[in-house]
Amino acid sequence: MSDSLLLDVQDAHVEFPGHGGAVRALDGVSLQVHRGETVAVVGESGCGKTTLARAVLGLQGLKGGRIVLEGAEVHGTTRHMAEHVGMVWQDPYASLNPRWRVGRSVQEPMQLAGRRAERSSVAVFEEVGLDPKFVDRYPHQLSGGQRQRVAIGRALALKPPLVICDEPTAALDLSVRAQILNLLKDVQTATGCSFLYISHDLTTVRFLADRVAVMYLGRIVEEGPTERIFSEPRHPYTKALLDSAPSLERLMHLPEAPAGEIPDPRTKFQGCRFASRCPNRGEVCLVNDPAATVEGDRRFYCHFPVAQDSATIKIT
Ligand SMILES: Nc1ncnc2c1ncn2[C@@H]1O[C@H](COP(=O)(O)OP(=O)(O)OP(=O)(O)O)[C@@H](O)[C@H]1O
Ligand SMILES: [Mg+2]
């Protein structure tokens, strides 16, 4: 393993048993995050993004594959997990105890790791741009943006090399969203940490991420440097996601795609899992699962990729 490799997800499988068959929430996900980089995971609701985050944190066991973090395989959560990976959820209440003063929530990870004396809550508050006098407040006495700053402070208290953010700005209004994104960038500059950044919002992804992994039904279908993915997507699903993102020019029109429903995740796919919605599909797509095509620093899985100079594609 190279020194710069921080997180190595290798062919991860997660299944949830249920009526009518198991949901394969992760169906062979492989993804690497290097030190200091921001990798975004994008994809429609239900494609497995949060399950991936939970698996990296050791909160979700794997049915197959492995996850290696800082050279050690992840097996469940441990007391020391917070030293390796911090977590910022969409809803800060998920990481803050409503009955604790927020200073205590920030202090707790340091206490559990036996590093209590290292930094005060006040110092952490200053790092995330919060007035230190807020340490004695309860979560409900703060605004949504302030609560998310506390949650980021808690995730960063032990200066973990990896921070996972799962839709961290989705519940915030636009002006606060920008402040939180700038905070995440500043934190990265100051600490050199890596981000695994999960989001539906392609604008924030473009702002923050060095690399983008596009996920569809438990698999990564395309992955590469952000600007390459945005300027010349090769997988028809990536292109449809980009075409469906709201833009200023189209402000008065609701986005048309991705239209159609993501198939039932209990389906056993024989060919390409995107075939049922894909405008490029051919017969082979219904039979053979596409292998990886590697083009320099980007990879994608498609029998009939989007031509580099193609016009807009819509999901059928
Ligand atoms: N605890 C669970 N029990 C059963 N099924 C689950 C469980 N957690 C997730 N799933 C299923 O696994 C699939 C992936 O869910 P996941 O929450 O990872 O998606 P997501 O990409 O994070 O979606 P969203 O964008 O809506 O947050 C979905 O089909 C979901 O219904
Ligand atoms: Mg989710």
Coordinates of C-alpha atoms and ligand atoms in Angstrom, one line a residue:
M1 CA 0.0 0.0 0.0
S2 CA 1.4 3.4 -0.9
D3 CA 2.1 5.8 1.9
S4 CA -0.4 8.3 0.6
L5 CA -3.3 5.8 0.5
L6 CA -5.5 6.5 3.5
L7 CA -8.7 4.6 2.8
D8 CA -9.0 1.6 0.5
V9 CA -12.5 0.1 0.0
Q10 CA -12.1 -3.2 -1.8
D11 CA -15.1 -4.8 -3.5
A12 CA -17.3 -4.0 -0.5
H13 CA -20.7 -5.9 -0.3
V14 CA -23.5 -5.0 2.2
E15 CA -26.9 -6.7 2.2
F16 CA -30.0 -6.0 4.2
P17 CA -32.3 -9.0 4.5
G18 CA -35.9 -8.3 3.7
H19 CA -39.2 -9.6 2.4
G20 CA -38.8 -10.5 -1.3
G21 CA -35.1 -10.8 -1.2
A22 CA -32.0 -9.1 0.2
V23 CA -31.3 -5.4 -0.6
R24 CA -27.8 -5.2 -2.0
A25 CA -27.0 -1.7 -0.7
L26 CA -23.3 -2.1 -1.6
D27 CA -22.7 -4.5 -4.5
G28 CA -19.0 -4.4 -5.1
V29 CA -17.8 -0.9 -4.3
S30 CA -14.1 -0.2 -4.7
L31 CA -12.9 3.3 -3.9
Q32 CA -9.6 4.9 -2.7
V33 CA -9.0 8.1 -0.8
H34 CA -5.5 9.5 -0.6
R35 CA -4.1 11.7 2.1
G36 CA -5.2 15.4 1.8
E37 CA -7.7 14.8 -1.0
T38 CA -11.5 15.3 -1.2
V39 CA -13.4 12.5 -2.9
A40 CA -17.1 13.1 -3.5
V41 CA -19.6 10.3 -3.8
V42 CA -22.7 11.3 -5.7
G43 CA -25.8 9.4 -6.8
E44 CA -29.6 9.3 -6.4
S45 CA -31.4 8.5 -3.2
G46 CA -31.0 4.9 -2.1
C47 CA -27.9 4.1 -4.2
G48 CA -25.9 3.3 -1.0
K49 CA -24.0 6.4 -0.1
T50 CA -24.8 6.4 3.6
T51 CA -24.3 2.7 3.8
L52 CA -20.8 3.2 2.4
A53 CA -20.1 5.9 5.1
R54 CA -21.4 3.6 7.8
A55 CA -19.3 0.7 6.6
V56 CA -16.1 2.9 6.7
L57 CA -17.0 3.9 10.2
G58 CA -17.4 0.2 11.2
L59 CA -21.1 0.7 12.0
Q60 CA -22.1 -1.6 9.2
G61 CA -20.6 -5.0 8.7
L62 CA -19.6 -6.3 5.3
K63 CA -20.9 -9.4 3.6
G64 CA -17.9 -9.4 1.3
G65 CA -14.8 -7.4 0.5
R66 CA -12.7 -5.3 2.9
I67 CA -12.1 -1.8 4.1
V68 CA -8.6 -0.8 5.0
L69 CA -8.1 2.5 6.9
E70 CA -4.6 3.7 7.6
G71 CA -3.3 0.2 6.8
A72 CA -5.6 -1.6 9.2
E73 CA -8.8 -3.5 8.3
V74 CA -12.0 -2.0 9.7
H75 CA -13.8 -4.5 11.9
G76 CA -16.7 -2.8 13.8
T77 CA -16.3 0.4 15.7
T78 CA -13.5 0.7 18.3
R79 CA -12.9 3.2 21.0
H80 CA -10.1 4.7 18.9
M81 CA -12.1 4.9 15.7
A82 CA -12.6 8.7 16.2
E83 CA -8.9 9.2 16.1
H84 CA -8.9 7.9 12.5
V85 CA -12.2 9.1 11.1
G86 CA -14.6 11.9 12.0
M87 CA -18.2 12.0 10.9
V88 CA -20.4 14.9 10.0
W89 CA -24.1 13.9 9.4
Q90 CA -26.8 15.9 7.5
D91 CA -28.6 16.5 10.8
P92 CA -26.3 17.7 13.5
Y93 CA -28.7 16.3 16.1
A94 CA -27.5 12.9 14.9
S95 CA -24.0 13.7 16.4
L96 CA -25.0 16.0 19.3
N97 CA -26.7 14.8 22.4
P98 CA -29.6 17.2 22.9
R99 CA -29.2 17.0 26.7
W100 CA -25.6 17.9 26.7
R101 CA -24.1 21.4 26.6
V102 CA -22.3 21.5 23.2
G103 CA -18.9 22.0 24.8
R104 CA -19.3 18.6 26.3
S105 CA -20.1 17.0 22.9
V106 CA -16.9 18.5 21.5
Q107 CA -14.9 17.3 24.5
E108 CA -16.2 13.8 24.6
P109 CA -14.2 12.2 21.8
M110 CA -11.0 13.6 23.4
Q111 CA -12.1 12.2 26.7
L112 CA -12.8 8.7 25.3
A113 CA -9.5 8.6 23.5
G114 CA -7.7 9.6 26.8
R115 CA -6.6 12.9 25.1
R116 CA -8.7 15.2 27.3
A117 CA -6.0 17.6 28.1
E118 CA -4.9 18.1 24.5
R119 CA -7.3 20.9 23.5
S120 CA -10.1 22.7 25.2
S121 CA -13.6 23.0 23.7
V122 CA -13.0 26.7 23.5
A123 CA -10.0 26.1 21.2
V124 CA -12.0 23.8 19.0
F125 CA -14.9 26.3 18.9
E126 CA -12.4 29.0 17.7
E127 CA -11.2 26.7 15.0
V128 CA -14.7 26.2 13.6
G129 CA -15.5 29.9 13.8
L130 CA -17.9 29.7 16.8
D131 CA -18.1 32.2 19.6
P132 CA -16.4 30.4 22.6
K133 CA -19.2 31.5 24.9
F134 CA -21.5 29.0 23.1
V135 CA -19.8 26.1 24.9
D136 CA -22.4 26.3 27.6
R137 CA -25.4 26.2 25.3
Y138 CA -27.6 23.3 24.4
P139 CA -28.0 22.3 20.7
H140 CA -31.6 23.8 20.6
Q141 CA -30.2 27.2 21.6
L142 CA -28.1 27.4 18.5
S143 CA -29.0 28.0 14.8
G144 CA -28.8 25.2 12.3
G145 CA -25.5 26.6 10.9
Q146 CA -24.0 27.0 14.4
R147 CA -25.1 23.4 15.3
Q148 CA -23.4 22.1 12.2
R149 CA -20.2 24.0 13.2
V150 CA -20.3 22.3 16.6
A151 CA -20.8 18.9 14.8
I152 CA -17.8 19.6 12.6
G153 CA -15.8 20.6 15.7
R154 CA -16.7 17.3 17.3
A155 CA -15.7 15.4 14.2
L156 CA -12.4 17.2 14.1
A157 CA -11.6 17.3 17.8
L158 CA -9.0 14.5 17.5
K159 CA -7.7 15.8 14.1
P160 CA -8.5 12.5 12.3
P161 CA -6.9 12.1 8.9
L162 CA -10.3 11.3 7.3
V163 CA -13.5 13.2 7.7
I164 CA -16.7 11.8 6.2
C165 CA -19.5 14.3 5.5
D166 CA -22.9 12.9 4.6
E167 CA -25.0 15.7 3.0
P168 CA -23.5 18.2 5.5
T169 CA -25.2 21.3 4.1
A170 CA -28.5 19.8 2.8
A171 CA -30.5 21.1 5.8
L172 CA -29.0 24.6 5.7
D173 CA -30.1 27.7 3.8
L174 CA -28.0 28.9 0.9
S175 CA -25.9 31.6 2.7
V176 CA -25.1 29.3 5.6
R177 CA -24.3 26.5 3.2
A178 CA -21.6 28.6 1.6
Q179 CA -20.1 29.4 5.0
I180 CA -20.0 25.7 6.0
L181 CA -18.3 24.8 2.6
N182 CA -15.7 27.5 3.2
L183 CA -15.2 26.2 6.7
L184 CA -14.6 22.7 5.4
K185 CA -12.0 24.0 2.9
D186 CA -10.2 26.0 5.6
V187 CA -10.2 23.0 7.9
Q188 CA -8.6 21.0 5.2
T189 CA -5.9 23.6 4.5
A190 CA -5.2 23.8 8.3
T191 CA -5.1 20.1 9.1
G192 CA -4.3 18.4 5.8
C193 CA -7.2 15.9 6.4
S194 CA -9.0 14.1 3.6
F195 CA -12.8 14.3 3.0
L196 CA -15.2 11.6 1.8
Y197 CA -17.9 14.0 0.8
I198 CA -21.4 12.6 0.1
S199 CA -23.9 14.8 -1.6
H200 CA -26.7 15.2 -4.1
D201 CA -25.6 18.8 -4.8
L202 CA -23.3 18.8 -7.7
T203 CA -22.5 22.5 -7.3
T204 CA -21.0 21.9 -3.9
V205 CA -19.2 18.8 -5.2
R206 CA -17.6 20.8 -8.0
F207 CA -16.5 23.4 -5.4
L208 CA -15.0 21.0 -3.0
A209 CA -13.9 17.7 -4.6
D210 CA -10.7 16.7 -6.2
R211 CA -12.2 13.5 -7.5
V212 CA -15.8 12.3 -7.9
A213 CA -17.2 8.8 -7.7
V214 CA -20.7 8.4 -9.3
M215 CA -22.7 5.7 -7.6
Y216 CA -25.7 3.8 -9.0
L217 CA -27.5 1.0 -7.2
G218 CA -24.7 -0.1 -4.9
R219 CA -21.9 0.3 -7.5
I220 CA -19.5 3.0 -8.6
V221 CA -20.2 3.4 -12.3
E222 CA -17.7 6.2 -13.0
E223 CA -14.9 7.8 -11.1
G224 CA -12.3 10.4 -11.9
P225 CA -10.9 14.0 -11.4
T226 CA -13.8 16.4 -10.8
E227 CA -13.2 18.6 -13.8
R228 CA -12.9 15.7 -16.2
I229 CA -16.2 14.1 -14.9
F230 CA -18.0 17.5 -15.1
S231 CA -16.7 18.5 -18.5
E232 CA -16.7 15.1 -20.3
P233 CA -18.7 12.5 -18.5
R234 CA -18.4 9.0 -20.1
H235 CA -21.1 7.0 -18.3
P236 CA -24.7 7.9 -19.6
Y237 CA -25.8 8.0 -15.9
T238 CA -23.2 10.6 -15.0
K239 CA -24.2 12.7 -18.0
A240 CA -27.9 12.4 -17.1
L241 CA -27.1 13.5 -13.5
L242 CA -25.2 16.5 -14.7
D243 CA -27.9 17.4 -17.2
S244 CA -30.5 17.2 -14.5
A245 CA -28.7 19.5 -12.1
P246 CA -30.5 22.8 -11.7
S247 CA -28.6 25.7 -13.2
L248 CA -29.1 29.5 -13.3
E249 CA -29.9 29.5 -17.0
R250 CA -32.7 26.9 -16.4
L251 CA -33.9 28.4 -13.1
M252 CA -37.5 28.7 -14.4
H253 CA -37.7 25.1 -15.5
L254 CA -37.8 22.1 -13.3
P255 CA -35.0 19.6 -14.2
E256 CA -36.3 16.8 -16.5
A257 CA -33.9 14.1 -15.5
P258 CA -33.0 11.8 -13.9
A259 CA -36.5 10.6 -14.9
G260 CA -37.7 7.1 -14.3
E261 CA -37.3 5.1 -11.1
I262 CA -34.2 3.5 -9.8
P263 CA -35.0 -0.3 -10.0
D264 CA -35.8 -2.3 -7.0
P265 CA -32.5 -2.9 -5.2
R266 CA -33.5 -6.6 -4.6
T267 CA -33.3 -7.2 -8.4
K268 CA -30.6 -9.6 -9.5
F269 CA -28.9 -7.9 -12.4
Q270 CA -27.5 -10.0 -15.2
G271 CA -26.2 -7.2 -17.4
C272 CA -25.6 -3.5 -16.7
R273 CA -27.7 -2.3 -13.8
F274 CA -28.4 1.0 -15.6
A275 CA -29.7 -0.6 -18.7
S276 CA -33.4 -0.2 -17.9
R277 CA -33.0 3.6 -18.0
C278 CA -30.2 4.0 -20.4
P279 CA -30.6 5.8 -23.8
N280 CA -27.5 4.1 -25.1
R281 CA -28.4 0.5 -24.3
G282 CA -27.8 -2.3 -26.7
E283 CA -28.5 -6.0 -26.5
V284 CA -25.1 -6.7 -24.8
C285 CA -26.1 -4.4 -21.9
L286 CA -28.9 -6.8 -20.9
V287 CA -26.6 -9.7 -20.8
N288 CA -23.1 -8.7 -19.8
D289 CA -22.0 -6.6 -16.8
P290 CA -19.6 -4.0 -18.3
A291 CA -16.0 -4.3 -17.2
A292 CA -13.9 -1.2 -16.3
T293 CA -12.6 1.0 -19.0
V294 CA -9.7 3.0 -17.8
E295 CA -8.8 6.3 -19.5
G296 CA -5.8 7.8 -17.7
D297 CA -6.9 8.8 -14.2
R298 CA -10.6 8.0 -14.9
R299 CA -12.5 4.8 -15.0
F300 CA -16.1 3.9 -16.0
Y301 CA -18.2 0.8 -16.6
C302 CA -20.3 1.0 -19.8
H303 CA -20.5 -0.8 -23.1
F304 CA -21.6 2.3 -25.0
P305 CA -20.1 5.3 -23.3
V306 CA -21.0 8.9 -24.1
A307 CA -18.9 10.3 -26.9
Q308 CA -16.8 13.1 -25.7
D309 CA -18.6 15.7 -27.9
S310 CA -22.1 14.4 -27.5
A311 CA -25.3 16.3 -27.1
T312 CA -27.5 16.2 -24.0
I313 CA -28.8 12.8 -22.9
K314 CA -31.9 12.2 -20.9
I315 CA -32.7 9.1 -18.9
T316 CA -35.6 7.2 -20.4
Ligands
LIG1 N1 -31.0 -0.6 8.0 C1 -31.5 -0.9 6.8 N2 -32.3 -1.9 6.6 C2 -32.8 -2.3 5.4 N3 -32.5 -1.6 4.3 C3 -31.7 -0.6 4.4 C4 -31.1 -0.1 5.6 N4 -30.3 1.0 5.4 C5 -30.4 1.2 4.1 N5 -31.1 0.3 3.5 C6 -31.4 0.2 2.0 O1 -30.2 0.2 1.4 C7 -30.2 1.0 0.2 C8 -29.1 2.1 0.3 O2 -29.5 3.0 1.3 P1 -28.6 4.3 1.7 O3 -29.3 4.9 2.9 O4 -27.2 3.9 1.8 O5 -28.8 5.2 0.4 P2 -28.3 6.7 0.2 O6 -27.6 6.7 -1.1 O7 -27.6 7.2 1.4 O8 -29.7 7.5 0.0 P3 -30.1 9.0 0.4 O9 -29.5 9.9 -0.7 O10 -31.6 9.0 0.4 O11 -29.5 9.3 1.7 C9 -31.6 1.5 0.1 O12 -32.3 0.6 -0.8 C10 -32.1 1.5 1.5 O13 -33.5 1.3 1.5
MG2 MG -28.0 8.8 2.7

